[in-house]
């Protein structure tokens, strides 16, 4: 591991361990506040047993958030993490192939121009759908992430965002986002499907109750190191009915420009998830997804059944079985499990 990565990993580990010790009133999952600064984060460990690959245990995320609320115009936020740390894999000893990757997830400042209008400058999560903006493992239903929620678009925007919160329930919240060039400290190429630059978009989100929402997204981006560009239209919806919760996202992306590897100009995907709260600690869920990739002639389908145990509001154990058919993309048939905790 490079010296820089070692230093960053050591800092994350030290802060995550000693933060609770500093806090007399610390509660797991709420972070720790020192004046106007809050320190929080999460850990996610994943066990994978795909039928067509090696069984392994991965430190998927060790993530740290630091935020400040100083005044109307100075409200910085940073999220940094180590990801893809192989703790063990089949035919290997523990930690023998451990090469975690340092990722700068977010680095921005919020300026509250009015009570309803916020200017955000820096590196942020692209507001495309809902999953991408809340992607932390303790906050989502499943260990495996639907391809619809990341494969067709840039997950990050390095530039400017303008967020408007509507006070009229009939009008949507509005998010405008613009990236004038490339991504700030982009993820390593092997962790993303493709890289983007010169992006702009808008996301509209209507609240339909306390927790439910429906949203639409329109986004344009240039694909880096190519003469291709794309336009995406997205849809997201979440609804709670008693102990049941339903959510879905769909994207349709039209690609322009020449690329011999592209087999279709229109890439699209959609998933539907239904969850049921058995009691305050146990939940179960079903999920189905279809994804038609721009560079693969055959579509990819996956169906999932899973179980979640939540012994504490900040601790999650997940177990799921996935059956995959068609093109093998990011998700394969197998058993997946994870342990995650917010701190």
Tab-separated table of C-alpha atoms in Angstrom:
chain	number	residue	atom	x	y	z
A	1	UNK	CA	0.000	0.000	0.000
A	2	UNK	CA	1.323	3.473	-0.806
A	3	UNK	CA	2.506	5.589	2.141
A	4	UNK	CA	-0.320	8.098	1.534
A	5	UNK	CA	-2.934	5.349	1.745
A	6	UNK	CA	-1.336	3.938	4.891
A	7	UNK	CA	-1.437	7.332	6.589
A	8	UNK	CA	-5.069	7.916	5.592
A	9	UNK	CA	-6.097	4.436	6.758
A	10	UNK	CA	-4.347	4.909	10.100
A	11	UNK	CA	-6.095	8.248	10.614
A	12	UNK	CA	-9.507	6.782	9.811
A	13	UNK	CA	-8.967	3.851	12.176
A	14	UNK	CA	-7.732	6.037	15.033
A	15	UNK	CA	-10.597	8.513	14.742
A	16	UNK	CA	-13.239	5.772	14.427
A	17	UNK	CA	-11.897	4.016	17.547
A	18	UNK	CA	-11.267	6.958	19.859
A	19	UNK	CA	-14.257	9.121	18.899
A	20	UNK	CA	-16.694	7.201	21.185
A	21	UNK	CA	-14.183	7.430	24.028
A	22	UNK	CA	-14.155	11.228	23.831
A	23	UNK	CA	-17.908	11.499	24.171
A	24	UNK	CA	-19.625	11.178	27.513
A	25	UNK	CA	-23.018	11.356	25.816
A	26	UNK	CA	-22.065	9.447	22.679
A	27	UNK	CA	-24.769	7.293	21.078
A	28	UNK	CA	-23.902	4.793	18.363
A	29	UNK	CA	-24.981	6.025	14.947
A	30	UNK	CA	-25.226	9.709	15.862
A	31	UNK	CA	-21.597	10.706	15.497
A	32	UNK	CA	-19.801	12.938	17.951
A	33	UNK	CA	-20.036	16.715	18.036
A	34	UNK	CA	-17.287	19.057	19.174
A	35	UNK	CA	-18.750	22.529	19.072
A	36	UNK	CA	-19.820	23.176	15.493
A	37	UNK	CA	-18.020	20.096	14.129
A	38	UNK	CA	-19.530	16.607	13.856
A	39	UNK	CA	-17.514	13.422	13.273
A	40	UNK	CA	-19.315	10.268	12.115
A	41	UNK	CA	-18.966	7.374	9.704
A	42	UNK	CA	-19.675	3.733	9.046
A	43	UNK	CA	-18.025	0.362	8.490
A	44	UNK	CA	-19.263	-2.301	6.066
A	45	UNK	CA	-17.846	-5.830	5.763
A	46	UNK	CA	-19.157	-8.073	2.961
A	47	UNK	CA	-18.951	-11.849	2.491
A	48	UNK	CA	-19.477	-13.077	-1.086
A	49	UNK	CA	-19.982	-16.600	-2.398
A	50	UNK	CA	-20.818	-16.259	-6.115
A	51	UNK	CA	-21.353	-19.485	-8.035
A	52	UNK	CA	-18.967	-18.411	-10.800
A	53	UNK	CA	-16.244	-16.805	-8.703
A	54	UNK	CA	-14.177	-17.044	-5.559
A	55	UNK	CA	-15.588	-16.865	-2.056
A	56	UNK	CA	-14.192	-13.868	-0.207
A	57	UNK	CA	-14.614	-11.465	2.688
A	58	UNK	CA	-14.090	-7.810	1.808
A	59	UNK	CA	-13.815	-4.655	3.848
A	60	UNK	CA	-16.146	-2.841	1.503
A	61	UNK	CA	-16.103	0.498	3.316
A	62	UNK	CA	-14.390	2.216	6.216
A	63	UNK	CA	-15.871	5.662	5.832
A	64	UNK	CA	-15.480	8.854	7.841
A	65	UNK	CA	-17.646	12.003	7.691
A	66	UNK	CA	-16.549	15.355	9.093
A	67	UNK	CA	-18.948	18.289	8.848
A	68	UNK	CA	-19.004	21.827	10.192
A	69	UNK	CA	-21.856	24.246	10.757
A	70	UNK	CA	-20.201	27.600	11.360
A	71	UNK	CA	-22.416	30.262	9.845
A	72	UNK	CA	-24.749	30.928	6.968
A	73	UNK	CA	-22.032	30.714	4.334
A	74	UNK	CA	-19.425	28.336	5.781
A	75	UNK	CA	-20.662	24.753	6.201
A	76	UNK	CA	-18.000	22.325	4.930
A	77	UNK	CA	-18.411	18.564	4.582
A	78	UNK	CA	-15.879	15.854	3.789
A	79	UNK	CA	-16.323	12.108	3.361
A	80	UNK	CA	-13.296	9.890	2.802
A	81	UNK	CA	-13.105	6.118	2.842
A	82	UNK	CA	-11.060	3.017	2.274
A	83	UNK	CA	-12.761	0.451	0.077
A	84	UNK	CA	-12.157	-2.909	-1.606
A	85	UNK	CA	-9.934	-4.295	1.160
A	86	UNK	CA	-9.756	-8.082	0.657
A	87	UNK	CA	-9.650	-9.554	4.165
A	88	UNK	CA	-9.736	-13.170	2.989
A	89	UNK	CA	-10.468	-15.105	-0.163
A	90	UNK	CA	-10.668	-18.719	-1.189
A	91	UNK	CA	-7.274	-20.515	-1.443
A	92	UNK	CA	-5.557	-17.713	0.470
A	93	UNK	CA	-4.614	-16.779	4.016
A	94	UNK	CA	-6.110	-13.884	5.949
A	95	UNK	CA	-4.917	-10.431	4.762
A	96	UNK	CA	-2.473	-11.943	2.256
A	97	UNK	CA	-4.034	-10.004	-0.639
A	98	UNK	CA	-5.221	-6.884	1.155
A	99	UNK	CA	-4.860	-3.715	-0.945
A	100	UNK	CA	-7.497	-1.166	0.149
A	101	UNK	CA	-8.137	1.849	-2.054
A	102	UNK	CA	-8.474	5.390	-0.702
A	103	UNK	CA	-11.456	7.269	-2.139
A	104	UNK	CA	-12.502	10.872	-1.633
A	105	UNK	CA	-16.284	10.546	-1.739
A	106	UNK	CA	-17.328	14.118	-1.008
A	107	UNK	CA	-15.665	17.466	-0.359
A	108	UNK	CA	-17.869	20.551	-0.551
A	109	UNK	CA	-19.158	23.652	1.178
A	110	UNK	CA	-22.787	24.715	1.551
A	111	UNK	CA	-23.782	28.378	1.578
A	112	UNK	CA	-27.379	29.105	2.580
A	113	UNK	CA	-28.367	31.901	0.219
A	114	UNK	CA	-31.901	31.960	1.654
A	115	UNK	CA	-33.906	29.727	3.993
A	116	UNK	CA	-34.846	27.573	0.986
A	117	UNK	CA	-31.885	27.961	-1.383
A	118	UNK	CA	-28.413	26.441	-0.870
A	119	UNK	CA	-25.311	26.834	-3.032
A	120	UNK	CA	-22.995	23.801	-2.932
A	121	UNK	CA	-19.457	23.965	-4.353
A	122	UNK	CA	-17.035	21.021	-4.509
A	123	UNK	CA	-17.314	17.279	-5.022
A	124	UNK	CA	-20.770	15.873	-4.258
A	125	UNK	CA	-22.930	12.838	-4.984
A	126	UNK	CA	-24.882	13.266	-8.213
A	127	UNK	CA	-28.603	13.603	-7.367
A	128	UNK	CA	-29.704	10.956	-9.858
A	129	UNK	CA	-32.446	8.815	-8.362
A	130	UNK	CA	-32.415	8.208	-4.608
A	131	UNK	CA	-30.043	5.286	-3.953
A	132	UNK	CA	-26.957	7.180	-5.155
A	133	UNK	CA	-27.498	10.019	-2.686
A	134	UNK	CA	-28.014	7.732	0.358
A	135	UNK	CA	-25.699	4.942	-0.823
A	136	UNK	CA	-24.084	4.197	2.588
A	137	UNK	CA	-24.606	0.500	3.313
A	138	UNK	CA	-26.468	0.945	6.645
A	139	UNK	CA	-29.038	3.151	4.905
A	140	UNK	CA	-30.018	0.872	2.006
A	141	UNK	CA	-31.934	-2.401	1.875
A	142	UNK	CA	-29.486	-4.832	0.290
A	143	UNK	CA	-25.818	-5.827	0.244
A	144	UNK	CA	-25.736	-5.951	-3.562
A	145	UNK	CA	-26.435	-2.615	-5.221
A	146	UNK	CA	-28.823	-2.508	-8.199
A	147	UNK	CA	-26.931	-1.734	-11.410
A	148	UNK	CA	-29.636	0.769	-12.339
A	149	UNK	CA	-28.421	3.015	-9.506
A	150	UNK	CA	-24.892	3.561	-10.822
A	151	UNK	CA	-23.925	1.828	-14.069
A	152	UNK	CA	-25.277	4.402	-16.553
A	153	UNK	CA	-24.118	7.707	-15.066
A	154	UNK	CA	-21.414	9.539	-13.056
A	155	UNK	CA	-21.944	8.895	-9.352
A	156	UNK	CA	-20.187	12.165	-8.460
A	157	UNK	CA	-20.350	15.773	-9.576
A	158	UNK	CA	-17.284	17.992	-9.100
A	159	UNK	CA	-18.515	21.517	-9.546
A	160	UNK	CA	-21.560	23.491	-8.484
A	161	UNK	CA	-24.955	22.470	-7.130
A	162	UNK	CA	-27.993	24.618	-6.374
A	163	UNK	CA	-30.594	23.065	-4.066
A	164	UNK	CA	-34.079	24.509	-3.550
A	165	UNK	CA	-36.387	23.158	-0.831
A	166	UNK	CA	-39.999	23.926	-1.623
A	167	UNK	CA	-42.343	25.028	1.148
A	168	UNK	CA	-45.334	24.246	-1.049
A	169	UNK	CA	-46.279	20.552	-0.894
A	170	UNK	CA	-47.561	20.728	-4.468
A	171	UNK	CA	-44.195	21.887	-5.816
A	172	UNK	CA	-41.037	19.766	-5.982
A	173	UNK	CA	-37.664	20.217	-4.373
A	174	UNK	CA	-35.159	21.175	-7.072
A	175	UNK	CA	-31.493	20.267	-7.488
A	176	UNK	CA	-29.362	21.693	-10.293
A	177	UNK	CA	-25.829	20.332	-10.746
A	178	UNK	CA	-22.957	21.190	-13.099
A	179	UNK	CA	-19.437	19.840	-13.558
A	180	UNK	CA	-17.305	22.023	-15.873
A	181	UNK	CA	-14.474	19.520	-16.355
A	182	UNK	CA	-13.331	16.213	-14.827
A	183	UNK	CA	-13.917	14.703	-11.394
A	184	UNK	CA	-11.897	15.802	-8.358
A	185	UNK	CA	-9.696	12.861	-7.306
A	186	UNK	CA	-11.609	10.349	-9.404
A	187	UNK	CA	-12.039	6.758	-8.313
A	188	UNK	CA	-9.539	4.269	-9.761
A	189	UNK	CA	-10.569	3.140	-13.228
A	190	UNK	CA	-11.140	-0.466	-12.139
A	191	UNK	CA	-13.822	0.650	-9.652
A	192	UNK	CA	-16.041	2.404	-12.217
A	193	UNK	CA	-17.738	1.371	-15.454
A	194	UNK	CA	-16.566	4.500	-17.299
A	195	UNK	CA	-15.452	8.058	-16.562
A	196	UNK	CA	-17.333	11.264	-17.393
A	197	UNK	CA	-16.692	14.982	-17.740
A	198	UNK	CA	-18.619	18.183	-18.559
A	199	UNK	CA	-21.853	17.093	-16.883
A	200	UNK	CA	-25.013	19.004	-16.073
A	201	UNK	CA	-28.420	17.985	-14.839
A	202	UNK	CA	-31.557	18.633	-12.835
A	203	UNK	CA	-33.422	16.500	-10.309
A	204	UNK	CA	-37.008	17.173	-9.215
A	205	UNK	CA	-38.369	15.475	-6.117
A	206	UNK	CA	-41.936	15.537	-4.779
A	207	UNK	CA	-42.616	14.516	-1.172
A	208	UNK	CA	-45.725	12.334	-0.795
A	209	UNK	CA	-45.901	12.018	2.970
A	210	UNK	CA	-43.265	12.027	5.703
A	211	UNK	CA	-40.888	9.507	4.101
A	212	UNK	CA	-42.281	8.775	0.641
A	213	UNK	CA	-41.254	10.529	-2.551
A	214	UNK	CA	-41.295	10.497	-6.321
A	215	UNK	CA	-38.582	12.050	-8.458
A	216	UNK	CA	-37.357	12.574	-12.019
A	217	UNK	CA	-33.861	13.361	-13.315
A	218	UNK	CA	-32.508	14.758	-16.578
A	219	UNK	CA	-28.733	14.707	-17.042
A	220	UNK	CA	-26.195	15.163	-19.853
A	221	UNK	CA	-22.529	14.128	-19.784
A	222	UNK	CA	-19.525	13.643	-22.032
A	223	UNK	CA	-17.782	10.278	-21.788
A	224	UNK	CA	-14.111	10.824	-21.027
A	225	UNK	CA	-11.453	9.880	-23.595
A	226	UNK	CA	-14.029	9.336	-26.350
A	227	UNK	CA	-16.180	11.316	-28.762
A	228	UNK	CA	-19.345	10.013	-27.101
A	229	UNK	CA	-21.862	11.939	-25.050
A	230	UNK	CA	-25.073	10.812	-23.392
A	231	UNK	CA	-28.415	12.064	-22.127
A	232	UNK	CA	-30.111	10.284	-19.233
A	233	UNK	CA	-33.711	10.355	-18.043
A	234	UNK	CA	-34.325	8.844	-14.619
A	235	UNK	CA	-37.258	8.047	-12.341
A	236	UNK	CA	-37.432	7.099	-8.648
A	237	UNK	CA	-40.335	6.270	-6.343
A	238	UNK	CA	-40.728	5.136	-2.729
A	239	UNK	CA	-43.954	4.334	-0.869
A	240	UNK	CA	-44.635	2.941	2.607
A	241	UNK	CA	-47.856	1.093	3.430
A	242	UNK	CA	-47.872	-0.022	7.051
A	243	UNK	CA	-45.118	-2.634	7.427
A	244	UNK	CA	-44.520	-2.743	3.669
A	245	UNK	CA	-42.167	-0.491	1.747
A	246	UNK	CA	-41.837	-0.353	-2.029
A	247	UNK	CA	-39.153	1.401	-4.017
A	248	UNK	CA	-38.139	1.523	-7.640
A	249	UNK	CA	-35.711	3.344	-9.908
A	250	UNK	CA	-35.416	3.369	-13.683
A	251	UNK	CA	-33.010	5.037	-16.108
A	252	UNK	CA	-32.918	5.421	-19.881
A	253	UNK	CA	-29.692	6.674	-21.460
A	254	UNK	CA	-29.281	7.674	-25.107
A	255	UNK	CA	-25.668	7.655	-26.331
A	256	UNK	CA	-24.337	9.717	-29.260
A	257	UNK	CA	-21.013	9.449	-31.069
A	258	UNK	CA	-19.060	6.543	-32.485
A	259	UNK	CA	-17.736	3.592	-30.503
A	260	UNK	CA	-17.173	0.184	-32.156
A	261	UNK	CA	-17.761	-1.541	-28.810
A	262	UNK	CA	-21.290	-0.143	-28.487
A	263	UNK	CA	-24.039	-2.535	-29.580
A	264	UNK	CA	-26.984	-0.252	-28.758
A	265	UNK	CA	-27.504	3.493	-28.551
A	266	UNK	CA	-30.125	3.210	-25.807
A	267	UNK	CA	-29.088	1.744	-22.476
A	268	UNK	CA	-31.736	1.240	-19.820
A	269	UNK	CA	-32.419	-0.456	-16.525
A	270	UNK	CA	-35.029	-0.713	-13.790
A	271	UNK	CA	-35.469	-2.441	-10.464
A	272	UNK	CA	-38.378	-3.002	-8.100
A	273	UNK	CA	-37.895	-3.778	-4.412
A	274	UNK	CA	-40.455	-4.705	-1.790
A	275	UNK	CA	-39.577	-4.873	1.901
A	276	UNK	CA	-41.600	-6.091	4.885
A	277	UNK	CA	-40.879	-5.315	8.555
A	278	UNK	CA	-41.526	-8.555	10.473
A	279	UNK	CA	-40.930	-6.690	13.750
A	280	UNK	CA	-38.699	-3.863	14.974
A	281	UNK	CA	-35.533	-5.942	14.448
A	282	UNK	CA	-36.223	-8.254	11.495
A	283	UNK	CA	-37.136	-7.420	7.902
A	284	UNK	CA	-37.300	-9.358	4.661
A	285	UNK	CA	-37.224	-8.199	1.066
A	286	UNK	CA	-37.587	-9.216	-2.579
A	287	UNK	CA	-35.970	-7.451	-5.533
A	288	UNK	CA	-36.003	-7.842	-9.305
A	289	UNK	CA	-33.871	-5.940	-11.813
A	290	UNK	CA	-33.381	-5.840	-15.565
A	291	UNK	CA	-30.475	-3.999	-17.176
A	292	UNK	CA	-29.628	-3.631	-20.891
A	293	UNK	CA	-26.011	-2.486	-21.171
A	294	UNK	CA	-24.838	-0.388	-24.130
A	295	UNK	CA	-21.898	-2.715	-24.857
A	296	UNK	CA	-23.584	-6.103	-24.307
A	297	UNK	CA	-26.150	-7.514	-26.722
A	298	UNK	CA	-27.934	-9.646	-24.128
A	299	UNK	CA	-29.825	-8.101	-21.218
A	300	UNK	CA	-29.015	-8.947	-17.602
A	301	UNK	CA	-31.640	-10.026	-15.055
A	302	UNK	CA	-31.287	-10.646	-11.338
A	303	UNK	CA	-33.783	-11.631	-8.643
A	304	UNK	CA	-33.050	-11.405	-4.923
A	305	UNK	CA	-34.553	-12.623	-1.653
A	306	UNK	CA	-33.036	-11.373	1.574
A	307	UNK	CA	-33.230	-10.941	5.327
A	308	UNK	CA	-32.100	-8.049	7.546
A	309	UNK	CA	-31.480	-8.188	11.298
A	310	UNK	CA	-31.165	-4.868	13.110
A	311	UNK	CA	-30.289	-5.495	16.791
A	312	UNK	CA	-29.594	-1.783	17.256
A	313	UNK	CA	-30.762	1.206	15.175
A	314	UNK	CA	-27.163	1.650	13.975
A	315	UNK	CA	-26.216	-2.025	13.391
A	316	UNK	CA	-27.285	-4.124	10.385
A	317	UNK	CA	-26.744	-7.773	9.445
A	318	UNK	CA	-27.900	-8.699	5.928
A	319	UNK	CA	-28.167	-12.040	4.143
A	320	UNK	CA	-29.392	-12.498	0.568
A	321	UNK	CA	-29.524	-14.965	-2.267
A	322	UNK	CA	-29.299	-13.679	-5.840
A	323	UNK	CA	-30.294	-15.560	-9.000
A	324	UNK	CA	-28.842	-13.996	-12.147
A	325	UNK	CA	-29.688	-14.733	-15.794
A	326	UNK	CA	-28.519	-13.313	-19.101
A	327	UNK	CA	-25.363	-11.239	-19.424
A	328	UNK	CA	-23.069	-11.412	-16.396
A	329	UNK	CA	-22.321	-7.813	-15.431
A	330	UNK	CA	-21.760	-6.669	-11.840
A	331	UNK	CA	-24.082	-9.103	-10.049
A	332	UNK	CA	-23.810	-12.897	-10.226
A	333	UNK	CA	-25.759	-15.829	-8.829
A	334	UNK	CA	-24.731	-16.574	-5.261
A	335	UNK	CA	-25.040	-15.847	-1.564
A	336	UNK	CA	-24.072	-12.447	-0.181
A	337	UNK	CA	-23.957	-11.224	3.417
A	338	UNK	CA	-22.813	-8.076	5.156
A	339	UNK	CA	-22.331	-6.459	8.539
A	340	UNK	CA	-22.481	-2.683	8.786
A	341	UNK	CA	-22.508	-0.186	11.628
A	342	UNK	CA	-22.934	3.567	11.812
A	343	UNK	CA	-20.746	5.300	14.363
